[in-house]
mmCIF file of C-alpha atoms in Angstrom:
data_model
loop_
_atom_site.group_PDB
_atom_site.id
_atom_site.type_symbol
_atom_site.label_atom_id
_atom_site.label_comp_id
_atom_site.label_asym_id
_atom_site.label_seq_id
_atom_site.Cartn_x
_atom_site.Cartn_y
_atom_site.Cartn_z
ATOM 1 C CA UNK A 1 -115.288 12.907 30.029
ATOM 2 C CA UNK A 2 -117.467 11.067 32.724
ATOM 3 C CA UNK A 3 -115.575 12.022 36.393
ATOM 4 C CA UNK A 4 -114.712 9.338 38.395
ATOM 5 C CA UNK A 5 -116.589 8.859 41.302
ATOM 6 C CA UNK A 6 -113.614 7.420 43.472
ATOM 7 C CA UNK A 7 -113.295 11.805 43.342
ATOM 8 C CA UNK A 8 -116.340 13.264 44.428
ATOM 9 C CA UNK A 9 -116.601 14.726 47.374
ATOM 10 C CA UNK A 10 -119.821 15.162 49.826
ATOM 11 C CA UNK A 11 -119.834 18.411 51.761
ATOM 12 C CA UNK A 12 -121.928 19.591 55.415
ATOM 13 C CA UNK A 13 -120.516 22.916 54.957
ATOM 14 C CA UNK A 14 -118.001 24.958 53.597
ATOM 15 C CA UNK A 15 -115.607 24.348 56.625
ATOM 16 C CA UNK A 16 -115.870 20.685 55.723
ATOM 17 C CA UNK A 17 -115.818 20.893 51.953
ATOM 18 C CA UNK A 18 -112.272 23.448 52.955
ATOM 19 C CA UNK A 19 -110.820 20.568 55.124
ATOM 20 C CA UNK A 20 -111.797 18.008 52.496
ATOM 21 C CA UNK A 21 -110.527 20.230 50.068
ATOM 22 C CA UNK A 22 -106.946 20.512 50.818
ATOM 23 C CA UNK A 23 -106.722 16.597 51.772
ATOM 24 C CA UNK A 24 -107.874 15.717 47.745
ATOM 25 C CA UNK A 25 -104.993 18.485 46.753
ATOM 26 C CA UNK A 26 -102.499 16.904 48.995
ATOM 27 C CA UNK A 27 -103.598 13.350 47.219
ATOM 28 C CA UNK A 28 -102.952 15.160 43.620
ATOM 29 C CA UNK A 29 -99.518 16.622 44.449
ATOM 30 C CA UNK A 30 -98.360 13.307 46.225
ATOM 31 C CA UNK A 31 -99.202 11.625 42.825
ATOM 32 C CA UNK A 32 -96.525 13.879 40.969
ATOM 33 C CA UNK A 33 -94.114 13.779 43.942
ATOM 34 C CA UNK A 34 -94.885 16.679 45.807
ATOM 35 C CA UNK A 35 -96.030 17.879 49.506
ATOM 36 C CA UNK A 36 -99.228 20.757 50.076
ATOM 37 C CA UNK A 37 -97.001 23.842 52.119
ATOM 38 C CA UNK A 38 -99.443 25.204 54.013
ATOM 39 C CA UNK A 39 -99.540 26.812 57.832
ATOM 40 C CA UNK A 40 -101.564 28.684 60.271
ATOM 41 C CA UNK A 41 -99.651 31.864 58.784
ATOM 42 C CA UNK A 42 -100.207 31.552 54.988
ATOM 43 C CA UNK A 43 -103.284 29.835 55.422
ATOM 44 C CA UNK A 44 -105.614 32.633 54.582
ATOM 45 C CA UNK A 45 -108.994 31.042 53.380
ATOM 46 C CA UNK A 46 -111.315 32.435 55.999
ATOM 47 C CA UNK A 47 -109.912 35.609 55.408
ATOM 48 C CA UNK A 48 -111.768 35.475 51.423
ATOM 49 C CA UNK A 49 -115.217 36.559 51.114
ATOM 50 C CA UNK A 50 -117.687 33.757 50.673
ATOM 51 C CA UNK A 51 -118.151 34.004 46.899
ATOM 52 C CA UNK A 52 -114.137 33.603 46.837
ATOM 53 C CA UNK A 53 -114.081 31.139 49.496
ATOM 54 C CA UNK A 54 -116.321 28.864 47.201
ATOM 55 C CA UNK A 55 -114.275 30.109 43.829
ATOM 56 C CA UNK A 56 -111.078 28.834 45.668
ATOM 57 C CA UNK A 57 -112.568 25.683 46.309
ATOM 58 C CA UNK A 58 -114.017 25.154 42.828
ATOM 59 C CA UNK A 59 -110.555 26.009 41.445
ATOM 60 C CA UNK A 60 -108.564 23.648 44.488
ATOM 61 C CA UNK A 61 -111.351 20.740 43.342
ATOM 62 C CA UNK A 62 -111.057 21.090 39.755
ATOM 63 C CA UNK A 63 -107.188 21.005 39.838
ATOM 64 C CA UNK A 64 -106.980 18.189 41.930
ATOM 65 C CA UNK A 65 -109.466 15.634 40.214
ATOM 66 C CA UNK A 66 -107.760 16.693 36.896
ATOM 67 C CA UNK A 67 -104.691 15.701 38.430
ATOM 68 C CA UNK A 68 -105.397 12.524 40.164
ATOM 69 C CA UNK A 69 -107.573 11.281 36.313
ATOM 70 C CA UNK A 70 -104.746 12.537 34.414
ATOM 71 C CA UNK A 71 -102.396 10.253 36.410
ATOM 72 C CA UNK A 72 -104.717 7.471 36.815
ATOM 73 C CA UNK A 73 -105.490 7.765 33.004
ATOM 74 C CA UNK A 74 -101.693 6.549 32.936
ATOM 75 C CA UNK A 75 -100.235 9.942 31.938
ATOM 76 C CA UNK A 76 -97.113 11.529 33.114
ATOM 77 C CA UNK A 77 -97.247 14.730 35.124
ATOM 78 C CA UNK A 78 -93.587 15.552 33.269
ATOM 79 C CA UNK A 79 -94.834 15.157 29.992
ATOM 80 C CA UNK A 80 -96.034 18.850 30.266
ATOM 81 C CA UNK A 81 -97.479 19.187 26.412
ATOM 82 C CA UNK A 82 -99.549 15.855 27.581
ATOM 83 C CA UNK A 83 -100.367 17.464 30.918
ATOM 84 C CA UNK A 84 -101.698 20.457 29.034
ATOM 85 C CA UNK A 85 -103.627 18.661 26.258
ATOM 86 C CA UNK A 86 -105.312 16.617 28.579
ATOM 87 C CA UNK A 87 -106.862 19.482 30.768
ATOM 88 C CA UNK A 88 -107.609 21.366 27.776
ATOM 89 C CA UNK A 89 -109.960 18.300 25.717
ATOM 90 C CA UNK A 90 -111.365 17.660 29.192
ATOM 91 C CA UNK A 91 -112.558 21.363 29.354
ATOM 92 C CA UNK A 92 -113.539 21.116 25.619
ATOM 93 C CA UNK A 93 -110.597 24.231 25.172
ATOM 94 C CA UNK A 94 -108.676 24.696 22.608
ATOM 95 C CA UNK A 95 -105.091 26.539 22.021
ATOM 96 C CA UNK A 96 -103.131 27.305 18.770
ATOM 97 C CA UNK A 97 -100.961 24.444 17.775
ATOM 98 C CA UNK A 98 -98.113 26.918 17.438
ATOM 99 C CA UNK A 99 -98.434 27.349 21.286
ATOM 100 C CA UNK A 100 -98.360 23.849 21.666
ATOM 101 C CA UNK A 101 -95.729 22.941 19.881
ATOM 102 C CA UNK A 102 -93.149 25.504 21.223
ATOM 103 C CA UNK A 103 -93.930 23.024 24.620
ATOM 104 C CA UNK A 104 -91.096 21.461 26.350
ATOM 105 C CA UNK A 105 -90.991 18.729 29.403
ATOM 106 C CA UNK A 106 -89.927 21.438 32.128
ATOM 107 C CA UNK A 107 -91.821 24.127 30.872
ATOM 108 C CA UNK A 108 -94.512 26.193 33.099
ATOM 109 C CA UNK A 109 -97.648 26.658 31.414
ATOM 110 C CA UNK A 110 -100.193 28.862 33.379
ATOM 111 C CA UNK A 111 -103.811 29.732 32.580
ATOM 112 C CA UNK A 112 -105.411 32.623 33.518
ATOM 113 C CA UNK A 113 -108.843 33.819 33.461
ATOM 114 C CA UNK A 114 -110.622 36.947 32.228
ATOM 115 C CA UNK A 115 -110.214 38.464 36.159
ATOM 116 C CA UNK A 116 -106.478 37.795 36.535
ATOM 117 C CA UNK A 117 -106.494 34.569 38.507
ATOM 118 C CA UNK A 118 -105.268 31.479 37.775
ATOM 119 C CA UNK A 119 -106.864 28.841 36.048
ATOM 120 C CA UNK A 120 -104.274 26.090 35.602
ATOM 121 C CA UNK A 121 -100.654 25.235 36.142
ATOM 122 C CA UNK A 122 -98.644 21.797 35.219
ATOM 123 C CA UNK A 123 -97.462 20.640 38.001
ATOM 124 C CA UNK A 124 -93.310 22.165 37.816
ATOM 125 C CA UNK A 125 -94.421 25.387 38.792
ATOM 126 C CA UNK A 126 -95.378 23.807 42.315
ATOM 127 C CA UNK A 127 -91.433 23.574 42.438
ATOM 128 C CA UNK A 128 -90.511 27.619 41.861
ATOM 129 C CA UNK A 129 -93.382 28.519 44.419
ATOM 130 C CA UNK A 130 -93.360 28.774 48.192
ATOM 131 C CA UNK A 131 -97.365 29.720 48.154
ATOM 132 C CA UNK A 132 -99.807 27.506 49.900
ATOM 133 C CA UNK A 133 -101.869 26.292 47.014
ATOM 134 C CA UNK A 134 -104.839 27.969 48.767
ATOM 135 C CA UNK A 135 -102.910 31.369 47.710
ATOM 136 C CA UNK A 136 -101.884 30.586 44.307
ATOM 137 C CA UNK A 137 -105.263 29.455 42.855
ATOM 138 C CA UNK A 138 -107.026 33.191 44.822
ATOM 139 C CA UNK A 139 -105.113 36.058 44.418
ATOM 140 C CA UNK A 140 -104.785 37.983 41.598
ATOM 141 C CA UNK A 141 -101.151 37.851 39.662
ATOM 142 C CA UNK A 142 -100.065 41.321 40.247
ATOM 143 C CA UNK A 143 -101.020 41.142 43.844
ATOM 144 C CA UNK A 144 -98.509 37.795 43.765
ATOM 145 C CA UNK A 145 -95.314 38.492 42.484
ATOM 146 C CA UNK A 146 -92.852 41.602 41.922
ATOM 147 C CA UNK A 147 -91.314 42.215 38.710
ATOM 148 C CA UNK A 148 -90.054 45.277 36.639
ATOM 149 C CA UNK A 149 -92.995 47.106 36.873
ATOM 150 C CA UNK A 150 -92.930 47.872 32.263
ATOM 151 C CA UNK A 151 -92.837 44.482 32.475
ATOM 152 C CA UNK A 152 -96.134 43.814 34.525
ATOM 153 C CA UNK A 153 -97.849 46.643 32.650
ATOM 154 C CA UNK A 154 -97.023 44.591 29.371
ATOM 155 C CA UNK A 155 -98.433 41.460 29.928
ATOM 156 C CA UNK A 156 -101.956 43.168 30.946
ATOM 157 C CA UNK A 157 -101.433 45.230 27.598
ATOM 158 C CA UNK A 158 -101.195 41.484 26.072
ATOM 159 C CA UNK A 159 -103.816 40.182 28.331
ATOM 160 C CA UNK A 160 -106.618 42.793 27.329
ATOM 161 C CA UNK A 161 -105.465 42.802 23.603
ATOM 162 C CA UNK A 162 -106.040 38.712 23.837
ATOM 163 C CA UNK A 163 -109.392 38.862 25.367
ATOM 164 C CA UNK A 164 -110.691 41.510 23.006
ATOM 165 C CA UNK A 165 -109.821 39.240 20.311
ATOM 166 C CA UNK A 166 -107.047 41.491 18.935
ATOM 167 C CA UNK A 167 -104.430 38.633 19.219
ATOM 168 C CA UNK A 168 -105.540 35.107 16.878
ATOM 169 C CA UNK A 169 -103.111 33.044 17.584
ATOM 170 C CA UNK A 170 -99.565 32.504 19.754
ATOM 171 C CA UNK A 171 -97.679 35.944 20.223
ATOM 172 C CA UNK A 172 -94.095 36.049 20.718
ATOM 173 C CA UNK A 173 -94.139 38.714 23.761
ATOM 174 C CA UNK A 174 -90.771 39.954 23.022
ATOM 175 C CA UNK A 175 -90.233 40.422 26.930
ATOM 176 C CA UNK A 176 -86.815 40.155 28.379
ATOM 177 C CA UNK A 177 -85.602 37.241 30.762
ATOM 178 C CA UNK A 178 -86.567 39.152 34.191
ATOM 179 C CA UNK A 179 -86.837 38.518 38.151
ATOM 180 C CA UNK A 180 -89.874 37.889 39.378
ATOM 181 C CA UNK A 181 -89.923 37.846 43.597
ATOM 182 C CA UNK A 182 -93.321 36.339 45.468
ATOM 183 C CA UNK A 183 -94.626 39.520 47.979
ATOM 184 C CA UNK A 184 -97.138 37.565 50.034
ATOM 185 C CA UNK A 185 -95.514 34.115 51.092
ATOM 186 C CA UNK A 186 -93.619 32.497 53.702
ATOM 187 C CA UNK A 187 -90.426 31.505 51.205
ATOM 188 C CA UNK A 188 -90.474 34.839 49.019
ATOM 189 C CA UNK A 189 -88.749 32.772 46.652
ATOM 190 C CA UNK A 190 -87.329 34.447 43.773
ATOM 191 C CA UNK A 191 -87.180 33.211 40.470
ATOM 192 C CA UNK A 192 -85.552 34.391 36.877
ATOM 193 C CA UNK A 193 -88.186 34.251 34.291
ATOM 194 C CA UNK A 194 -88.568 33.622 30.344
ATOM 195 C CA UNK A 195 -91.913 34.310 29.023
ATOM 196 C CA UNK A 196 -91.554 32.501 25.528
ATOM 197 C CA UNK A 197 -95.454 32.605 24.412
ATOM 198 C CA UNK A 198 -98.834 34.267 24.848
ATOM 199 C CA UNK A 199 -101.903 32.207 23.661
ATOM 200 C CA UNK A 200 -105.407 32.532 23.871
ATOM 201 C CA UNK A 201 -107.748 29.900 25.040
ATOM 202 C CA UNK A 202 -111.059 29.738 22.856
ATOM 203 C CA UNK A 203 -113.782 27.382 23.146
ATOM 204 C CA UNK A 204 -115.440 28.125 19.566
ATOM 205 C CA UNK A 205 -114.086 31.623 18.840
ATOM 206 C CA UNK A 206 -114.746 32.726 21.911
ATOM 207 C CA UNK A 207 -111.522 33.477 24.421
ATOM 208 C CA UNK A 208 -112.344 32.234 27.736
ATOM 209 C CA UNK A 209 -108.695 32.410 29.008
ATOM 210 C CA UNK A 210 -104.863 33.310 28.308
ATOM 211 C CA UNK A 211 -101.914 31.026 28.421
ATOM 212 C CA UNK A 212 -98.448 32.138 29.341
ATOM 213 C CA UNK A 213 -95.488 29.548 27.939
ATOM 214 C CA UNK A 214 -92.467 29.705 30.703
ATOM 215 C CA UNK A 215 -89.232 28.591 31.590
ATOM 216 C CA UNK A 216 -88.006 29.314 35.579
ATOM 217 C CA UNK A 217 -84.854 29.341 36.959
ATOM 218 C CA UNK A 218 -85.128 29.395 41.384
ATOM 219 C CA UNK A 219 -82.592 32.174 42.625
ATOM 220 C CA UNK A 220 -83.690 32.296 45.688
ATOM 221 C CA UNK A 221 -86.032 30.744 48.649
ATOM 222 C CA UNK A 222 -85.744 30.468 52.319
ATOM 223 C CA UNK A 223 -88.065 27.079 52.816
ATOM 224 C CA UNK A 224 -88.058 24.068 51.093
ATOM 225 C CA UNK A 225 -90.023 24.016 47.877
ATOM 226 C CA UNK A 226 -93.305 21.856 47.612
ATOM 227 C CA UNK A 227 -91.062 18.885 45.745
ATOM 228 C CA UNK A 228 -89.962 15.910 47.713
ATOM 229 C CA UNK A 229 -86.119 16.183 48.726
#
């Protein structure tokens, strides 16, 4: 897909391309509804190395133009199979149509990488999160969120066994509903979790990411969530 210029961004230096950064990301959430939390507290950007500084930024960018082209393509941000379809032919990815099909408007699908950090999210799970954005798309999953530690140590069982290739297609994780509590933001919401599917994401037969199917329920949060009230 040719990217539209009305997107690109010119940068002086990273400071810039940061500030510019989180104004395209507050243009992508306003477009399904939503409002960028961020503060002097949470705000932790110039706390990352450099090399994570400019991940961060490649992984704010990327989500944000998708976004903004997905919606300006005419799509709707609560269709979340369509959400998820689009991002993956405009990455040339592919996932198992048995994944896709379990996909329901209100679902959470997330994307990870092969180091543990997030890749992609529909918009909905903006709405179970009280992490500035800048947070969510750098840290590490485990380092995010508390849950029943068997729990966390079988989803990186599933993980690995994905990215070696040991799992083809869409795995049923057989993982209890569960609580899963953020540790590192302002809201520490806390949110009951279903885990329905495990996918991998190949391009050619290669696995370049996993895909977790999820349904929230919010428990509990102290702020208001990143949805417009």
């Amino acid at each position: 897909m040719e990217k539209s210029a009305t997107f690109e961004i010119p940068f002086a230096n990273i400071s810039e391309q940061y500030t510019e950064s989180r104004m395209l990301l507050r243009e992508a959430l306003k477009a399904t509804g939503r409002v960028y939390l961020s503060t002097r507290f949470d705000d932790h950007f110039f706390t990352l190395s450099n090399i994570e500084q400019l991940n961060l930024l490649q992984s704010l960018e990327s989500w944000s133009k998708f976004i903004l082209e997905f919606v300006a393509s005419g799509g709707n941000h609560k269709k979340t199979r369509d959400v998820l379809r689009y991002y993956l032919s405009r990455l040339n990815f592919t996932a198992p149509d048995s994944f896709l099909n379990q996909i329901q408007d209100g679902d959470v699908v997330e994307i990870y990488g092969s180091d543990s950090r997030r890749l992609f999210a529909n918009p909905e799970l903006f709405d179970f999160s009280s992490y500035a954005p800048d947070v969510m798309f750098s840290g590490q999953w485990w380092n995010l969120y508390e849950r029943d530690p068997a729990i966390s140590q079988k989803l990186q069982e599933i993980g690995y066994e994905t990215f070696m290739g040991l799992n083809k297609t869409t795995v049923q994780p057989n993982i209890p509903i569960h609580t899963v509590k953020e540790l590192r933001s302002q809201g520490r919401y806390t949110s009951e979790v279903q885990i329905r599917a495990v996918a991998p994401i190949t391009i050619g037969t290669t696995v370049v990411a996993v895909a977790a199917l999820e349904t929230f329920r919010l428990l509990e949060g102290v702020r208001p969530s990143h949805i417009h009230s």
